[in-house]
Amino acid sequence: MSIFRIEGGHPLSGSVRVQGAKNSVLPILAAAFLSPEECVIHNCPHLTDVEHTLSILRHLGCRAEWEGDSVRVDASAPQNADVPDSLMGEMRSSVVFLGPILGRMGKAELSYPGGCELGPRPIDLHLAALRTLGADIQERSGRLSCEGRLKGGDITLSLPSVGATENAMLAAVTADGVTTITNAAREPEIVDLQNFLNTMGADVHGAGSSVVTVRGGKPLHGGEHTVIADRIVACTYLSAVASAGGEGEVTGVDWRQLSTVTAVLSEAGCKVESGMDSIYIRTDKRLRAVRPIRTAPYPGFPTDAQAVVMAALCKAQGATVFSENMFDSRYRHVDELTRMGADIRVEGKVAVVYGVERLFGAKVKSTDLRGGAALAVAGLGAEGETVISGLKHIDRGYAGLAEDLRALGAKIRREEEKLTENS
Ligand code: EPZ
């Protein structure tokens, strides 16, 4: 089993280009199933979640091959309309295949995606949206059986769910007539999906606002697209410099997509400068606590950045209040940060981080994707050595966390864990 070994306490200095966005490439690969011709998607990050998505495409009868950081998907001859349990179980976001499979094949079968490390992950909004477009969906013994010829309709989401917005867009592209999606999620990844769909001949507008309109039923063709940079990975690396001190630059990223996070880091005392497609940060003194951080749908403070920013504020002067409003169980990194000397109290969705003078390296375990990245952020700002296990969670969303942090000057390397290590 692999581990990260980090030698903390050294200020960082360096520059790193940010990988393609995981939460953009996954729905875009699902969208490629809609095309009767080959699609090419550039700037794809080498993630285990992407590999799982390619496995689903291949199960469906597509050719899906890497070419460097690009993926070629040929869905000209689909063979299946189901996602097997073995592939669903690995990644709940596979539910985003429901819309494209149903839209392309007229039917779809997949197992009910379970909860995950963040708590229950319901899909009632996804199903309600597809039913509005005419889908007949039966839920029995953990499986979803869907069929129907989709027709455009007016969908209203009771909350701006990212996945439900994506599923609705993907289904609506094949539905005859006009579909409106009201209270749609506004994340940049939704805009990226719209842009890809339109390169395939779809007619989607309004992404990034709360109302997305799809004129469905148009003939689709092959598309080519370059995935946007991963704003959460960028937040992770900025938080690493905030935690360890020193300076660093992340490139290839649109600063406007993470301005709620850079505003917090600036308030904490970091010097942050945004360029056309880069962000520079310098931390040369002890950080100070900031006003309450409340996670919210985009453009609010992103839930995915909560853990890494919390890690950066563990040594800040004063107390910072976090309110995690998006998921029920997204503080699992707190216990591990506490083992490193952090002083954090959790009460339901609220966590209070009482700043301490120092953190100390420890053996810690990653429990989920962003929580794992937070341990690396904390380890860089801790004295001594931190060893992180459970890297399978981190590998879902970071193509090269150790390499990228080394490019910023961090002393981190990936090793195979010696059996005695864990004893
Ligand atoms: C996406 O998850 C992202 N994943 C998450 O990133 C991100 O944290 C989340 O959006 C932010 O909202 C991908 O894009 C692959 P939601 P998603 O539907 O679509 C509730 C990461 O770290 N809800 O917007 O699953 C849900 O329980 C991951 O990269 C319903 O109640 O999130 C949650 O409380 C983690 N019913 C809230 O809405 C539904 O039908 C937001 O969920 C759907 C969602």
PDB file of C-alpha atoms and ligand atoms in Angstrom, residues 22-24 26-27 49 92-93 118 120-127 159-164 166 185 187 232 297 303-304 325-328 330 369-370 396, ligand 1:
ATOM      1  CA  LYS A  22     -12.288  16.060 -12.148  1.00  0.00           C
ATOM      2  CA  ASN A  23     -15.835  17.345 -11.713  1.00  0.00           C
ATOM      3  CA  SER A  24     -15.855  18.564 -15.292  1.00  0.00           C
ATOM      4  CA  LEU A  26     -16.555  13.038 -15.499  1.00  0.00           C
ATOM      5  CA  PRO A  27     -19.856  14.441 -16.861  1.00  0.00           C
ATOM      6  CA  ASP A  49     -12.371   8.222 -11.102  1.00  0.00           C
ATOM      7  CA  ARG A  92     -21.426   7.286  -6.973  1.00  0.00           C
ATOM      8  CA  SER A  93     -21.020  10.049  -9.530  1.00  0.00           C
ATOM      9  CA  LEU A 118     -19.551  12.363   3.039  1.00  0.00           C
ATOM     10  CA  PRO A 120     -25.962   9.901   2.422  1.00  0.00           C
ATOM     11  CA  ARG A 121     -25.930  10.933  -1.225  1.00  0.00           C
ATOM     12  CA  PRO A 122     -29.610  10.878  -2.371  1.00  0.00           C
ATOM     13  CA  ILE A 123     -30.524  11.117  -6.057  1.00  0.00           C
ATOM     14  CA  ASP A 124     -34.206  12.042  -5.727  1.00  0.00           C
ATOM     15  CA  LEU A 125     -33.660  15.268  -7.685  1.00  0.00           C
ATOM     16  CA  HIS A 126     -32.010  13.366 -10.545  1.00  0.00           C
ATOM     17  CA  LEU A 127     -34.983  10.984 -10.771  1.00  0.00           C
ATOM     18  CA  LEU A 159     -31.886  22.744  -4.614  1.00  0.00           C
ATOM     19  CA  PRO A 160     -29.108  23.557  -7.079  1.00  0.00           C
ATOM     20  CA  SER A 161     -27.680  20.011  -7.235  1.00  0.00           C
ATOM     21  CA  VAL A 162     -24.621  19.748  -9.492  1.00  0.00           C
ATOM     22  CA  GLY A 163     -25.257  16.128 -10.471  1.00  0.00           C
ATOM     23  CA  ALA A 164     -28.973  16.565 -10.986  1.00  0.00           C
ATOM     24  CA  GLU A 166     -25.879  17.587 -15.283  1.00  0.00           C
ATOM     25  CA  ALA A 185     -26.335  24.572 -10.248  1.00  0.00           C
ATOM     26  CA  GLU A 187     -20.658  25.746 -11.025  1.00  0.00           C
ATOM     27  CA  ILE A 232     -10.412  22.748  -6.036  1.00  0.00           C
ATOM     28  CA  PRO A 297     -23.550  26.245  -3.776  1.00  0.00           C
ATOM     29  CA  THR A 303     -17.619  22.595   0.216  1.00  0.00           C
ATOM     30  CA  ASP A 304     -14.731  20.828  -1.546  1.00  0.00           C
ATOM     31  CA  ASN A 325     -23.970  23.193   4.819  1.00  0.00           C
ATOM     32  CA  MET A 326     -23.649  20.857   1.831  1.00  0.00           C
ATOM     33  CA  PHE A 327     -22.967  17.405   3.293  1.00  0.00           C
ATOM     34  CA  ASP A 328     -23.797  15.694   6.575  1.00  0.00           C
ATOM     35  CA  ARG A 330     -17.612  16.208   5.926  1.00  0.00           C
ATOM     36  CA  LEU A 369     -10.698  12.753  -1.119  1.00  0.00           C
ATOM     37  CA  ARG A 370     -10.449  16.321   0.149  1.00  0.00           C
ATOM     38  CA  ARG A 396      -9.529   9.720  -7.038  1.00  0.00           C
TER      39      ARG A 396
HETATM   40  C1  EPZ B   1     -20.802  17.336  -6.900  1.00  0.00           C
HETATM   41  O1  EPZ B   1     -21.368  16.277  -6.162  1.00  0.00           O
HETATM   42  C2  EPZ B   1     -19.291  17.127  -6.841  1.00  0.00           C
HETATM   43  N1  EPZ B   1     -18.959  15.830  -7.434  1.00  0.00           N
HETATM   44  C3  EPZ B   1     -18.846  17.161  -5.382  1.00  0.00           C
HETATM   45  O2  EPZ B   1     -17.431  17.045  -5.382  1.00  0.00           O
HETATM   46  C4  EPZ B   1     -19.219  18.509  -4.798  1.00  0.00           C
HETATM   47  O3  EPZ B   1     -18.881  18.514  -3.418  1.00  0.00           O
HETATM   48  C5  EPZ B   1     -20.710  18.767  -4.953  1.00  0.00           C
HETATM   49  O4  EPZ B   1     -21.120  18.612  -6.320  1.00  0.00           O
HETATM   50  C6  EPZ B   1     -21.025  20.185  -4.515  1.00  0.00           C
HETATM   51  O5  EPZ B   1     -22.356  20.427  -4.532  1.00  0.00           O
HETATM   52  C7  EPZ B   1     -18.883  15.732  -8.780  1.00  0.00           C
HETATM   53  O6  EPZ B   1     -19.138  16.685  -9.514  1.00  0.00           O
HETATM   54  C8  EPZ B   1     -18.466  14.393  -9.322  1.00  0.00           C
HETATM   55  P1  EPZ B   1     -24.867  17.843  -5.260  1.00  0.00           P
HETATM   56  P2  EPZ B   1     -22.963  16.003  -6.255  1.00  0.00           P
HETATM   57  O7  EPZ B   1     -25.860  17.027  -6.011  1.00  0.00           O
HETATM   58  O8  EPZ B   1     -23.449  16.294  -7.621  1.00  0.00           O
HETATM   59  C9  EPZ B   1     -28.102  16.859  -1.950  1.00  0.00           C
HETATM   60  C10 EPZ B   1     -15.353  16.222  -4.713  1.00  0.00           C
HETATM   61  O9  EPZ B   1     -14.751  16.288  -3.629  1.00  0.00           O
HETATM   62  N2  EPZ B   1     -28.836  16.152  -3.010  1.00  0.00           N
HETATM   63  O10 EPZ B   1     -24.628  19.249  -5.669  1.00  0.00           O
HETATM   64  O11 EPZ B   1     -23.224  14.658  -5.697  1.00  0.00           O
HETATM   65  C11 EPZ B   1     -26.811  16.142  -1.565  1.00  0.00           C
HETATM   66  O12 EPZ B   1     -27.068  15.133  -0.616  1.00  0.00           O
HETATM   67  C12 EPZ B   1     -16.827  15.902  -4.752  1.00  0.00           C
HETATM   68  O13 EPZ B   1     -14.831  16.465  -5.821  1.00  0.00           O
HETATM   69  C13 EPZ B   1     -30.124  15.680  -2.754  1.00  0.00           C
HETATM   70  O14 EPZ B   1     -30.646  15.826  -1.655  1.00  0.00           O
HETATM   71  O15 EPZ B   1     -23.469  17.103  -5.237  1.00  0.00           O
HETATM   72  C14 EPZ B   1     -25.965  17.260  -1.005  1.00  0.00           C
HETATM   73  O16 EPZ B   1     -26.321  17.465   0.341  1.00  0.00           O
HETATM   74  C15 EPZ B   1     -17.379  15.595  -3.382  1.00  0.00           C
HETATM   75  N3  EPZ B   1     -30.784  15.019  -3.737  1.00  0.00           N
HETATM   76  C16 EPZ B   1     -26.401  18.485  -1.825  1.00  0.00           C
HETATM   77  O17 EPZ B   1     -27.644  18.126  -2.432  1.00  0.00           O
HETATM   78  C17 EPZ B   1     -30.244  14.819  -4.979  1.00  0.00           C
HETATM   79  O18 EPZ B   1     -30.913  14.220  -5.849  1.00  0.00           O
HETATM   80  C18 EPZ B   1     -25.445  18.891  -2.927  1.00  0.00           C
HETATM   81  O19 EPZ B   1     -25.247  17.754  -3.703  1.00  0.00           O
HETATM   82  C19 EPZ B   1     -28.939  15.305  -5.220  1.00  0.00           C
HETATM   83  C20 EPZ B   1     -28.255  15.975  -4.234  1.00  0.00           C
END
